[in-house]
Amino acid sequence: ARHLLSGRPGTAAIILVRGDITEQWVDAIVNAANSSLLGGGGVDGAIHRAGGPEILDACRALRASHYGKGLRTGQAVATTGGRLHARSVIHTVGPVWSATEDRSALLASCYRESLRVADQLDANTVAFPAISTGIYGWPLDDGARIAIDTVRNTETAVREARFVLFDDRAYESFAAALRAGE
Ligand code: ADP
């Protein structure tokens, strides 16, 4: 099943697919990176494995040139896509879930900043994972709501924002968030 929401003028159409983000034929894929930019587990590890060493080399160069202390939470930066079908990878650092502090604005910032970088790259199609909902522990339904609300309300020239959900549970959370906004 696929769910689709056509974007209002100036925003991206949203498409949900179940699958592996590393296999997507899009202009750019978004990586749920960590601030070191030097790789990690989850979707980050999968992207570096599939894309090959060129991505890590580009990340190391970014660390050396602009991000000595790492990329801040909620920010985004692009590298080559290496061997991926995607021309570029947009690395963004999601917030770790906190039960005591509301970090929603930082999670929203990841989606907004990724679209801003995608615009700089002239990307028409961008694939997103469910940022922060894995190792970083964000509850799926809430992470999905923030993702959908933010992309729906962000002005961009990107035509298609494709959420690539790794399992049924993530897919269902995003489908529910999409229905809630209709
Ligand atoms: P974070 O540290 O931001 O939580 P994770 O990589 O642990 O990042 O998880 C983010 C989401 O990405 C989770 O929902 C996880 O199931 C999903 N995920 C893991 N591997 C892939 C993949 N290859 N394609 C798409 N999504 C993936």
Coordinates of N, CA and C and ligand atoms in Angstrom, one line a residue:
A1 N 0.8 -1.2 0.0 CA 0.0 0.0 0.0 C 0.9 1.2 0.0
R2 N 0.4 2.3 -0.6 CA 1.1 3.6 -0.6 C 0.1 4.6 -0.2
H3 N 0.5 5.6 0.5 CA -0.4 6.7 0.8 C 0.2 8.0 0.2
L4 N -0.6 8.8 -0.3 CA -0.1 10.0 -1.0 C -0.9 11.2 -0.6
L5 N -0.3 12.3 -0.4 CA -0.9 13.6 -0.2 C -0.3 14.6 -1.1
S6 N -1.1 15.2 -2.0 CA -0.6 16.2 -2.9 C -0.3 17.4 -2.2
G7 N 0.8 18.1 -2.5 CA 1.2 19.2 -1.7 C 0.5 20.5 -2.1
R8 N 0.2 21.4 -1.2 CA -0.3 22.7 -1.6 C 0.8 23.4 -2.4
P9 N 0.4 24.4 -3.2 CA 1.4 25.1 -4.0 C 2.6 25.5 -3.1
G10 N 3.8 25.3 -3.6 CA 5.0 25.7 -2.9 C 5.4 24.7 -1.8
T11 N 4.7 23.6 -1.7 CA 5.2 22.5 -0.8 C 5.3 21.2 -1.5
A12 N 6.0 20.2 -0.9 CA 6.2 19.0 -1.5 C 5.0 18.0 -1.4
A13 N 4.7 17.2 -2.4 CA 3.8 16.1 -2.2 C 4.5 15.1 -1.3
I14 N 3.6 14.4 -0.5 CA 4.2 13.5 0.4 C 3.7 12.1 0.0
I15 N 4.7 11.2 0.0 CA 4.4 9.8 -0.4 C 5.0 8.9 0.7
L16 N 4.3 7.9 1.1 CA 4.8 6.9 2.1 C 5.1 5.6 1.4
V17 N 6.2 5.0 1.6 CA 6.5 3.7 1.1 C 7.2 2.9 2.2
R18 N 6.9 1.6 2.1 CA 7.6 0.7 3.0 C 8.9 0.2 2.3
G19 N 10.0 0.3 2.9 CA 11.2 -0.2 2.3 C 12.5 0.3 2.9
D20 N 13.6 0.1 2.1 CA 14.9 0.4 2.5 C 15.3 1.7 1.8
I21 N 15.7 2.7 2.6 CA 16.0 4.0 2.0 C 17.2 4.0 1.1
T22 N 18.1 3.1 1.3 CA 19.3 3.0 0.5 C 19.0 2.6 -0.9
E23 N 17.8 2.0 -1.2 CA 17.5 1.5 -2.5 C 16.7 2.5 -3.3
Q24 N 16.4 3.7 -2.8 CA 15.5 4.6 -3.5 C 16.2 5.4 -4.6
W25 N 15.4 5.5 -5.7 CA 15.8 6.3 -6.8 C 15.3 7.7 -6.6
V26 N 16.0 8.5 -6.0 CA 15.6 9.9 -5.7 C 16.9 10.8 -5.9
D27 N 16.7 12.1 -5.9 CA 17.8 13.0 -6.0 C 18.7 13.0 -4.7
A28 N 18.0 13.0 -3.6 CA 18.7 13.0 -2.3 C 18.1 12.2 -1.3
I29 N 18.9 11.5 -0.5 CA 18.3 10.8 0.7 C 18.8 11.4 1.9
V30 N 17.9 11.5 2.9 CA 18.3 12.1 4.2 C 18.8 11.0 5.1
N31 N 19.9 11.3 5.8 CA 20.5 10.3 6.8 C 20.2 10.8 8.2
A32 N 19.7 9.9 9.1 CA 19.6 10.2 10.5 C 21.0 10.0 11.1
A33 N 21.8 11.0 11.0 CA 23.2 10.9 11.4 C 23.4 11.2 12.9
N34 N 24.6 11.1 13.4 CA 24.9 11.7 14.7 C 25.9 12.8 14.5
S35 N 26.1 13.6 15.5 CA 26.8 14.8 15.4 C 28.2 14.6 14.9
S36 N 28.8 13.5 15.1 CA 30.2 13.2 14.6 C 30.3 13.2 13.1
L37 N 29.2 12.9 12.5 CA 29.1 12.6 11.0 C 30.0 11.5 10.6
L38 N 30.5 10.7 11.5 CA 31.4 9.6 11.1 C 30.8 8.3 11.1
G39 N 29.5 8.2 11.0 CA 28.8 6.9 10.9 C 28.4 6.4 12.2
G40 N 27.4 5.5 12.2 CA 26.8 4.9 13.4 C 26.0 3.7 13.0
G41 N 25.0 3.4 13.8 CA 24.2 2.2 13.6 C 22.9 2.6 12.8
G42 N 22.0 1.7 12.8 CA 20.7 2.0 12.1 C 20.8 2.4 10.7
V43 N 20.0 3.4 10.3 CA 19.9 3.8 8.9 C 21.3 4.5 8.5
D44 N 21.9 5.1 9.5 CA 23.3 5.7 9.2 C 24.2 4.7 8.7
G45 N 24.3 3.6 9.4 CA 25.2 2.5 9.0 C 24.9 1.9 7.7
A46 N 23.6 1.8 7.5 CA 23.1 1.2 6.2 C 23.5 2.1 5.0
I47 N 23.3 3.4 5.2 CA 23.6 4.4 4.1 C 25.1 4.3 3.8
H48 N 26.0 4.3 4.8 CA 27.4 4.3 4.6 C 27.8 3.0 4.0
R49 N 27.2 1.9 4.4 CA 27.6 0.6 3.8 C 27.2 0.5 2.3
A50 N 26.0 1.0 2.0 CA 25.5 1.0 0.6 C 26.2 2.0 -0.3
G51 N 26.5 3.1 0.3 CA 27.1 4.2 -0.5 C 28.6 4.2 -0.7
G52 N 29.2 3.4 0.2 CA 30.7 3.2 0.1 C 31.5 4.4 0.7
P53 N 32.8 4.2 0.7 CA 33.7 5.1 1.4 C 33.7 6.6 1.0
E54 N 33.2 6.8 -0.2 CA 33.2 8.2 -0.7 C 32.4 9.1 0.3
I55 N 31.3 8.6 0.8 CA 30.5 9.4 1.7 C 31.2 9.7 3.0
L56 N 31.9 8.7 3.6 CA 32.6 9.0 4.8 C 33.8 9.9 4.6
D57 N 34.5 9.8 3.4 CA 35.5 10.7 3.1 C 35.0 12.2 3.1
A58 N 33.8 12.3 2.5 CA 33.2 13.7 2.4 C 32.8 14.2 3.8
C59 N 32.4 13.3 4.6 CA 32.0 13.7 6.0 C 33.2 14.1 6.8
R60 N 34.3 13.4 6.6 CA 35.6 13.7 7.3 C 36.1 15.1 6.8
A61 N 35.9 15.4 5.5 CA 36.4 16.7 5.0 C 35.5 17.8 5.6
L62 N 34.2 17.5 5.7 CA 33.3 18.5 6.3 C 33.7 18.8 7.8
R63 N 34.0 17.7 8.5 CA 34.4 17.9 9.9 C 35.7 18.8 9.9
A64 N 36.6 18.5 9.0 CA 37.9 19.3 9.1 C 37.7 20.7 8.6
S65 N 36.7 21.0 7.7 CA 36.6 22.3 7.2 C 35.6 23.2 7.9
H66 N 34.5 22.7 8.3 CA 33.4 23.5 8.8 C 32.8 23.1 10.2
Y67 N 33.0 21.8 10.5 CA 32.2 21.3 11.6 C 33.2 20.6 12.6
G68 N 34.2 21.4 13.1 CA 35.2 20.8 14.0 C 34.6 20.1 15.2
K69 N 33.5 20.8 15.7 CA 32.9 20.2 16.9 C 31.7 19.3 16.5
G70 N 31.5 19.0 15.2 CA 30.4 18.2 14.8 C 29.2 19.0 14.4
L71 N 28.2 18.3 13.8 CA 27.0 19.0 13.3 C 26.1 19.1 14.5
R72 N 25.5 20.3 14.7 CA 24.5 20.5 15.8 C 23.2 19.8 15.5
T73 N 22.6 19.4 16.6 CA 21.2 18.8 16.5 C 20.3 19.7 15.8
G74 N 19.5 19.2 14.8 CA 18.5 20.0 14.1 C 19.1 20.6 12.8
Q75 N 20.4 20.5 12.6 CA 21.0 21.1 11.4 C 21.2 20.0 10.3
A76 N 21.5 20.4 9.1 CA 21.6 19.5 8.0 C 22.7 19.9 7.1
V77 N 23.4 19.0 6.5 CA 24.5 19.3 5.5 C 24.6 18.1 4.5
A78 N 25.0 18.5 3.3 CA 24.9 17.5 2.2 C 26.3 17.0 1.8
T79 N 26.4 15.7 1.4 CA 27.6 15.2 0.8 C 27.2 14.4 -0.5
T80 N 28.2 13.9 -1.2 CA 27.9 13.1 -2.3 C 27.1 11.8 -1.9
G81 N 26.4 11.2 -2.8 CA 25.7 10.0 -2.5 C 26.6 8.7 -2.8
G82 N 27.8 9.0 -3.2 CA 28.7 7.8 -3.4 C 28.1 6.9 -4.4
R83 N 28.0 5.6 -4.1 CA 27.5 4.6 -5.0 C 26.0 4.4 -4.9
L84 N 25.3 5.2 -4.1 CA 23.9 5.2 -4.1 C 23.3 5.6 -5.4
H85 N 22.0 5.3 -5.6 CA 21.3 5.8 -6.8 C 21.2 7.4 -6.6
A86 N 21.0 7.8 -5.4 CA 20.8 9.2 -5.1 C 22.1 9.9 -5.3
R87 N 22.0 11.1 -5.9 CA 23.2 11.9 -6.1 C 23.8 12.5 -4.8
S88 N 22.9 12.7 -3.9 CA 23.4 13.4 -2.6 C 22.8 12.7 -1.4
V89 N 23.6 12.7 -0.3 CA 23.0 12.4 1.0 C 23.0 13.7 1.9
I90 N 21.8 13.9 2.5 CA 21.7 15.1 3.4 C 21.7 14.5 4.8
H91 N 22.8 14.9 5.5 CA 22.9 14.3 6.9 C 22.3 15.3 7.9
T92 N 21.5 14.8 8.7 CA 20.9 15.7 9.8 C 20.9 14.9 11.1
V93 N 21.0 15.7 12.2 CA 21.2 15.1 13.5 C 19.9 15.3 14.3
G94 N 19.2 14.2 14.5 CA 17.9 14.3 15.2 C 18.2 14.4 16.7
P95 N 17.2 14.9 17.5 CA 17.4 14.9 18.9 C 17.1 13.5 19.5
V96 N 17.9 13.2 20.6 CA 17.5 12.1 21.4 C 16.3 12.3 22.2
W97 N 15.3 11.4 22.2 CA 14.1 11.6 23.0 C 14.3 11.8 24.4
S98 N 13.6 12.8 25.0 CA 13.7 13.1 26.4 C 12.3 13.1 27.0
A99 N 12.0 12.4 28.1 CA 10.7 12.4 28.8 C 10.5 13.7 29.6
T100 N 11.6 14.4 29.8 CA 11.5 15.6 30.7 C 11.6 16.9 30.0
E101 N 12.1 16.9 28.8 CA 12.3 18.1 28.0 C 11.7 18.0 26.6
D102 N 11.0 19.0 26.2 CA 10.3 18.9 24.9 C 11.3 19.3 23.8
R103 N 11.7 18.4 23.0 CA 12.7 18.6 22.0 C 12.1 18.6 20.6
S104 N 10.7 18.7 20.5 CA 10.0 18.6 19.2 C 10.5 19.6 18.2
A105 N 10.9 20.9 18.7 CA 11.3 21.9 17.7 C 12.6 21.5 17.0
L106 N 13.4 20.7 17.7 CA 14.7 20.2 17.1 C 14.4 19.2 16.1
L107 N 13.4 18.3 16.3 CA 13.1 17.3 15.4 C 12.4 17.9 14.1
A108 N 11.5 18.9 14.3 CA 11.0 19.6 13.2 C 12.1 20.3 12.4
S109 N 13.0 20.9 13.1 CA 14.1 21.5 12.4 C 14.9 20.6 11.5
C110 N 15.0 19.3 11.8 CA 15.7 18.4 11.0 C 15.1 18.3 9.6
Y111 N 13.7 18.2 9.6 CA 13.0 18.1 8.3 C 13.1 19.4 7.6
R112 N 12.9 20.5 8.3 CA 12.9 21.8 7.6 C 14.3 22.1 7.0
E113 N 15.3 21.9 7.8 CA 16.7 22.2 7.3 C 17.1 21.2 6.2
S114 N 16.6 20.0 6.2 CA 16.9 19.0 5.2 C 16.3 19.5 3.9
L115 N 15.1 20.0 3.9 CA 14.4 20.5 2.7 C 15.1 21.8 2.2
R116 N 15.6 22.6 3.1 CA 16.4 23.8 2.7 C 17.7 23.4 2.0
V117 N 18.4 22.4 2.5 CA 19.6 21.9 1.8 C 19.2 21.3 0.5
A118 N 18.1 20.5 0.4 CA 17.6 19.9 -0.8 C 17.3 21.0 -1.9
D119 N 16.8 22.1 -1.4 CA 16.6 23.2 -2.4 C 17.9 23.8 -2.9
Q120 N 18.9 23.9 -2.0 CA 20.2 24.3 -2.5 C 20.8 23.4 -3.5
L121 N 20.4 22.1 -3.4 CA 21.0 21.1 -4.3 C 20.1 21.0 -5.6
D122 N 19.0 21.7 -5.6 CA 18.1 21.6 -6.7 C 17.5 20.2 -6.8
A123 N 17.2 19.6 -5.7 CA 16.7 18.3 -5.7 C 15.1 18.3 -5.9
N124 N 14.6 17.5 -6.8 CA 13.2 17.4 -7.0 C 12.6 16.3 -6.1
T125 N 13.3 15.3 -5.8 CA 12.8 14.2 -5.0 C 13.7 13.9 -3.9
V126 N 13.2 13.8 -2.7 CA 14.0 13.6 -1.5 C 13.3 12.4 -0.6
A127 N 14.1 11.5 -0.2 CA 13.6 10.4 0.7 C 14.1 10.6 2.1
F128 N 13.1 10.5 3.0 CA 13.4 10.7 4.5 C 13.2 9.4 5.2
P129 N 14.0 9.1 6.2 CA 13.7 8.0 7.2 C 12.9 8.7 8.3
A130 N 12.4 7.8 9.2 CA 11.7 8.3 10.4 C 12.8 8.7 11.5
I131 N 13.3 10.0 11.3 CA 14.4 10.5 12.1 C 14.1 10.4 13.6
S132 N 15.1 10.0 14.4 CA 15.1 9.9 15.8 C 14.2 8.7 16.4
T133 N 13.5 8.0 15.5 CA 12.6 7.0 16.1 C 13.2 5.6 16.3
G134 N 14.5 5.5 16.1 CA 15.2 4.2 16.3 C 16.0 4.3 17.6
I135 N 17.3 4.3 17.4 CA 18.3 4.3 18.5 C 18.0 5.5 19.4
Y136 N 17.5 6.6 18.9 CA 17.3 7.9 19.7 C 16.0 7.9 20.4
G137 N 15.2 6.8 20.2 CA 14.1 6.5 21.1 C 12.8 7.4 21.1
W138 N 12.6 8.1 20.0 CA 11.4 9.0 19.9 C 10.2 8.1 19.6
P139 N 9.1 8.3 20.4 CA 7.9 7.5 20.1 C 7.4 7.7 18.7
L140 N 7.1 6.5 18.0 CA 6.9 6.6 16.6 C 5.7 7.5 16.2
D141 N 4.6 7.4 16.9 CA 3.4 8.1 16.5 C 3.7 9.6 16.6
D142 N 4.4 10.1 17.6 CA 4.7 11.5 17.8 C 5.8 11.9 16.7
G143 N 6.8 11.1 16.5 CA 7.8 11.4 15.5 C 7.2 11.5 14.1
A144 N 6.2 10.6 13.8 CA 5.5 10.7 12.5 C 4.7 11.9 12.4
R145 N 4.0 12.3 13.4 CA 3.2 13.5 13.4 C 4.0 14.8 13.1
I146 N 5.2 14.9 13.8 CA 6.1 16.0 13.6 C 6.6 16.0 12.2
A147 N 7.0 14.8 11.7 CA 7.6 14.7 10.4 C 6.6 15.2 9.3
I148 N 5.3 14.7 9.4 CA 4.3 15.0 8.4 C 3.9 16.5 8.5
D149 N 3.6 17.0 9.7 CA 3.2 18.4 9.9 C 4.3 19.3 9.4
T150 N 5.6 19.0 9.7 CA 6.6 19.9 9.3 C 6.8 19.9 7.8
V151 N 6.8 18.8 7.1 CA 7.0 18.8 5.7 C 5.8 19.4 5.0
R152 N 4.6 19.2 5.5 CA 3.4 19.8 4.9 C 3.4 21.3 4.9
N153 N 4.1 21.8 5.9 CA 4.0 23.3 6.2 C 5.3 24.0 5.8
T154 N 6.2 23.3 5.1 CA 7.5 23.9 4.8 C 7.5 24.3 3.3
E155 N 7.8 25.5 3.0 CA 7.9 25.9 1.6 C 9.2 25.4 1.0
T156 N 9.0 24.8 -0.2 CA 10.2 24.2 -0.9 C 9.9 24.0 -2.3
A157 N 10.9 24.0 -3.1 CA 10.8 23.6 -4.5 C 10.8 22.1 -4.8
V158 N 11.1 21.3 -3.7 CA 11.1 19.9 -3.8 C 9.7 19.4 -4.1
R159 N 9.6 18.6 -5.2 CA 8.3 18.1 -5.6 C 7.7 16.9 -4.8
E160 N 8.7 16.0 -4.5 CA 8.2 14.8 -3.8 C 9.1 14.6 -2.5
A161 N 8.4 14.5 -1.4 CA 9.0 14.1 -0.1 C 8.6 12.6 0.1
R162 N 9.5 11.7 0.0 CA 9.1 10.3 0.2 C 9.6 9.8 1.5
F163 N 8.7 9.4 2.4 CA 9.0 8.8 3.7 C 9.2 7.3 3.5
V164 N 10.4 6.8 3.7 CA 10.7 5.4 3.5 C 10.7 4.7 4.9
L165 N 9.7 3.9 5.2 CA 9.5 3.3 6.5 C 9.9 1.9 6.5
F166 N 10.7 1.5 7.4 CA 11.4 0.3 7.4 C 10.6 -0.9 7.8
D167 N 9.5 -0.7 8.6 CA 8.7 -1.8 9.0 C 7.2 -1.3 9.1
D168 N 6.3 -2.3 9.3 CA 4.9 -2.0 9.2 C 4.4 -1.0 10.3
R169 N 5.0 -1.1 11.5 CA 4.7 -0.3 12.6 C 4.9 1.2 12.2
A170 N 6.1 1.4 11.7 CA 6.5 2.8 11.3 C 5.6 3.3 10.2
Y171 N 5.3 2.4 9.2 CA 4.4 2.8 8.1 C 3.1 3.2 8.6
E172 N 2.5 2.4 9.5 CA 1.2 2.6 10.0 C 1.1 4.0 10.8
S173 N 2.2 4.3 11.5 CA 2.2 5.5 12.3 C 2.2 6.7 11.3
F174 N 3.0 6.6 10.2 CA 3.0 7.7 9.2 C 1.7 7.8 8.5
A175 N 1.1 6.7 8.2 CA -0.2 6.7 7.5 C -1.3 7.3 8.3
A176 N -1.2 7.1 9.6 CA -2.2 7.7 10.6 C -2.0 9.2 10.7
A177 N -0.7 9.6 10.7 CA -0.4 11.0 10.8 C -0.8 11.7 9.5
L178 N -0.7 11.1 8.4 CA -1.1 11.7 7.1 C -2.7 11.8 7.1
R179 N -3.4 10.8 7.5 CA -4.8 10.8 7.6 C -5.3 11.9 8.5
A180 N -4.6 12.1 9.7 CA -5.0 13.1 10.7 C -5.0 14.5 10.1
G181 N -4.1 14.7 9.2 CA -3.9 16.1 8.7 C -4.8 16.4 7.5
E182 N -5.6 15.4 7.0 CA -6.4 15.6 5.8 C -7.7 16.3 6.1
Ligands
ADP1 P1 18.0 7.6 15.1 O1 19.3 7.5 15.8 O2 17.7 8.9 14.5 O3 16.9 7.1 16.0 P2 18.0 5.1 13.6 O4 18.8 4.8 12.4 O5 18.3 4.3 14.8 O6 18.1 6.6 13.8 O7 16.4 4.9 13.3 C1 15.7 5.8 12.5 C2 14.6 5.0 11.8 O8 15.2 4.5 10.6 C3 14.0 3.9 12.6 O9 12.6 3.9 12.4 C4 14.6 2.6 11.9 O10 13.7 1.5 11.9 C5 14.7 3.2 10.4 N1 15.7 2.5 9.6 C6 16.8 1.7 9.9 N2 17.4 1.3 8.8 C7 16.7 1.8 7.7 C8 16.8 1.7 6.3 N3 17.8 1.0 5.7 N4 15.9 2.3 5.5 C9 14.9 3.1 6.1 N5 14.7 3.2 7.4 C10 15.6 2.5 8.2

